[in-house]
């Protein structure tokens, strides 16, 4: 029978990144992601290897920073802030018109890698996030390549 004096010990395992809002929480929530995005664009502004991707943006980065911040919040499992303000987005399609090749993809990832290194995130989370961000970055490269290779009429 059950012994009322017995205690049960339950150890909760931390959720894996990508599970629910675990990544959003690991990134520091809304404010942590805001800091990450600010550092990302600081890196883009200062890294010589990022000059080509910086040139794809307007001089005032506040709009781009707002969009990336809102997108990452939802993408990491937090509130869908991008959708609330801008509606739905398919990242590769939204960037298809840009001249994104391997160098541009890698420059974007370098900015993110440097920005992640400046955050107080566990190395395991930094590595995870960079691996996951490769997917949309590569998707943008592929979409841009397809866009450039698609014949256009004179009216396009």
Short mmCIF file of C-alpha atoms in Angstrom, two decimals:
data_model
loop_
_atom_site.label_atom_id
_atom_site.label_comp_id
_atom_site.label_asym_id
_atom_site.label_seq_id
_atom_site.Cartn_x
_atom_site.Cartn_y
_atom_site.Cartn_z
CA UNK A 1 0.00 0.00 0.00
CA UNK A 2 1.03 3.63 -0.19
CA UNK A 3 3.16 4.95 2.65
CA UNK A 4 2.00 8.54 3.38
CA UNK A 5 5.39 9.32 4.93
CA UNK A 6 7.23 8.47 1.70
CA UNK A 7 8.22 11.38 -0.49
CA UNK A 8 8.51 11.42 -4.20
CA UNK A 9 11.33 13.29 -5.84
CA UNK A 10 10.79 14.57 -9.35
CA UNK A 11 13.61 16.10 -11.32
CA UNK A 12 12.52 18.23 -14.23
CA UNK A 13 14.85 18.20 -17.17
CA UNK A 14 15.37 21.50 -18.93
CA UNK A 15 13.51 21.65 -22.21
CA UNK A 16 15.55 21.22 -25.35
CA UNK A 17 16.15 24.26 -27.51
CA UNK A 18 13.43 24.39 -30.13
CA UNK A 19 10.87 22.90 -27.72
CA UNK A 20 8.06 25.39 -27.11
CA UNK A 21 9.53 28.69 -26.00
CA UNK A 22 12.80 27.20 -24.68
CA UNK A 23 14.91 29.02 -27.30
CA UNK A 24 13.05 32.29 -26.75
CA UNK A 25 13.71 32.01 -23.01
CA UNK A 26 17.36 31.02 -23.55
CA UNK A 27 17.79 34.14 -25.70
CA UNK A 28 16.56 36.32 -22.84
CA UNK A 29 13.03 36.90 -24.08
CA UNK A 30 12.02 40.08 -25.87
CA UNK A 31 14.78 42.20 -24.34
CA UNK A 32 17.51 39.61 -24.84
CA UNK A 33 16.60 39.32 -28.51
CA UNK A 34 16.53 43.11 -28.80
CA UNK A 35 20.13 43.20 -27.50
CA UNK A 36 21.16 40.43 -29.89
CA UNK A 37 19.68 42.26 -32.87
CA UNK A 38 21.30 45.57 -31.87
CA UNK A 39 24.68 43.84 -31.69
CA UNK A 40 24.03 42.04 -34.98
CA UNK A 41 23.51 45.34 -36.79
CA UNK A 42 26.51 46.89 -34.99
CA UNK A 43 28.58 44.03 -36.38
CA UNK A 44 27.12 44.58 -39.86
CA UNK A 45 28.02 48.26 -39.64
CA UNK A 46 31.64 47.59 -38.66
CA UNK A 47 32.83 44.31 -40.19
CA UNK A 48 34.57 44.80 -43.55
CA UNK A 49 33.33 41.35 -44.65
CA UNK A 50 29.76 42.59 -44.14
CA UNK A 51 30.05 45.66 -46.41
CA UNK A 52 28.10 44.04 -49.25
CA UNK A 53 25.16 43.03 -47.06
CA UNK A 54 25.23 46.37 -45.25
CA UNK A 55 24.84 48.05 -48.64
CA UNK A 56 21.60 46.10 -49.17
CA UNK A 57 20.05 47.99 -46.22
CA UNK A 58 18.97 51.61 -45.87
CA UNK A 59 21.27 53.95 -43.95
CA UNK A 60 18.81 53.94 -41.05
CA UNK A 61 18.71 50.37 -39.76
CA UNK A 62 15.90 50.91 -37.26
CA UNK A 63 13.23 49.41 -39.53
CA UNK A 64 15.36 46.37 -40.35
CA UNK A 65 16.22 45.93 -36.66
CA UNK A 66 12.55 46.10 -35.68
CA UNK A 67 11.64 43.47 -38.28
CA UNK A 68 14.48 41.11 -37.35
CA UNK A 69 13.74 41.49 -33.64
CA UNK A 70 10.04 40.78 -34.12
CA UNK A 71 10.75 37.87 -36.46
CA UNK A 72 13.28 36.23 -34.12
CA UNK A 73 10.92 36.51 -31.15
CA UNK A 74 8.34 34.35 -32.93
CA UNK A 75 10.86 32.12 -34.71
CA UNK A 76 12.42 31.23 -31.35
CA UNK A 77 9.05 30.23 -29.91
CA UNK A 78 8.01 33.48 -28.27
CA UNK A 79 5.25 35.92 -29.16
CA UNK A 80 4.53 36.32 -32.87
CA UNK A 81 5.41 40.02 -32.89
CA UNK A 82 6.30 40.16 -36.59
CA UNK A 83 2.94 38.70 -37.58
CA UNK A 84 1.12 41.13 -35.28
CA UNK A 85 2.70 44.17 -36.93
CA UNK A 86 3.61 43.13 -40.47
CA UNK A 87 1.62 39.99 -41.27
CA UNK A 88 3.04 36.69 -42.45
CA UNK A 89 6.42 36.35 -44.13
CA UNK A 90 8.37 33.74 -46.02
CA UNK A 91 11.96 34.82 -45.37
CA UNK A 92 13.56 33.37 -48.54
CA UNK A 93 10.90 34.90 -50.81
CA UNK A 94 11.20 38.27 -49.09
CA UNK A 95 14.94 38.32 -49.83
CA UNK A 96 14.90 36.70 -53.29
CA UNK A 97 15.37 40.02 -55.13
CA UNK A 98 18.69 40.66 -53.38
CA UNK A 99 22.09 39.56 -54.69
CA UNK A 100 22.71 36.89 -52.07
CA UNK A 101 25.42 34.37 -52.83
CA UNK A 102 27.57 32.26 -50.54
CA UNK A 103 29.71 35.26 -49.51
CA UNK A 104 26.66 37.31 -48.53
CA UNK A 105 25.09 34.37 -46.68
CA UNK A 106 28.34 33.77 -44.83
CA UNK A 107 28.74 37.48 -44.03
CA UNK A 108 25.25 37.52 -42.50
CA UNK A 109 26.08 34.44 -40.44
CA UNK A 110 29.40 35.98 -39.37
CA UNK A 111 27.56 39.06 -38.08
CA UNK A 112 25.20 36.79 -36.17
CA UNK A 113 28.04 34.63 -34.85
CA UNK A 114 29.84 37.73 -33.55
CA UNK A 115 26.61 39.11 -32.07
CA UNK A 116 25.91 35.78 -30.34
CA UNK A 117 29.43 35.78 -28.90
CA UNK A 118 28.68 39.13 -27.25
CA UNK A 119 25.60 37.76 -25.46
CA UNK A 120 25.59 35.98 -22.14
CA UNK A 121 24.29 32.77 -23.71
CA UNK A 122 25.59 29.27 -23.02
CA UNK A 123 27.93 28.12 -25.80
CA UNK A 124 25.58 25.21 -26.49
CA UNK A 125 22.76 27.66 -27.25
CA UNK A 126 24.99 29.85 -29.45
CA UNK A 127 26.02 26.79 -31.46
CA UNK A 128 22.43 25.59 -31.73
CA UNK A 129 21.14 28.97 -32.85
CA UNK A 130 23.84 29.44 -35.47
CA UNK A 131 23.12 25.98 -36.90
CA UNK A 132 19.39 26.76 -37.03
CA UNK A 133 19.95 30.18 -38.60
CA UNK A 134 21.96 28.61 -41.40
CA UNK A 135 18.71 27.16 -42.76
CA UNK A 136 16.89 30.43 -43.51
CA UNK A 137 20.18 32.05 -44.58
CA UNK A 138 20.76 29.26 -47.09
CA UNK A 139 17.11 29.46 -48.12
CA UNK A 140 17.60 33.14 -48.93
CA UNK A 141 20.68 32.33 -51.00
CA UNK A 142 18.82 29.63 -52.94
CA UNK A 143 15.79 31.88 -53.53
CA UNK A 144 18.02 34.74 -54.70
CA UNK A 145 19.89 32.40 -57.05
CA UNK A 146 16.64 31.11 -58.52
CA UNK A 147 15.32 34.67 -58.89
CA UNK A 148 18.47 35.74 -60.78
CA UNK A 149 18.33 32.67 -63.02
CA UNK A 150 14.64 33.05 -63.90
CA UNK A 151 14.15 34.75 -67.27
CA UNK A 152 12.27 38.03 -66.94
CA UNK A 153 10.17 39.86 -69.49
CA UNK A 154 11.04 43.45 -70.32
CA UNK A 155 8.11 44.58 -68.15
CA UNK A 156 9.54 42.99 -64.95
#
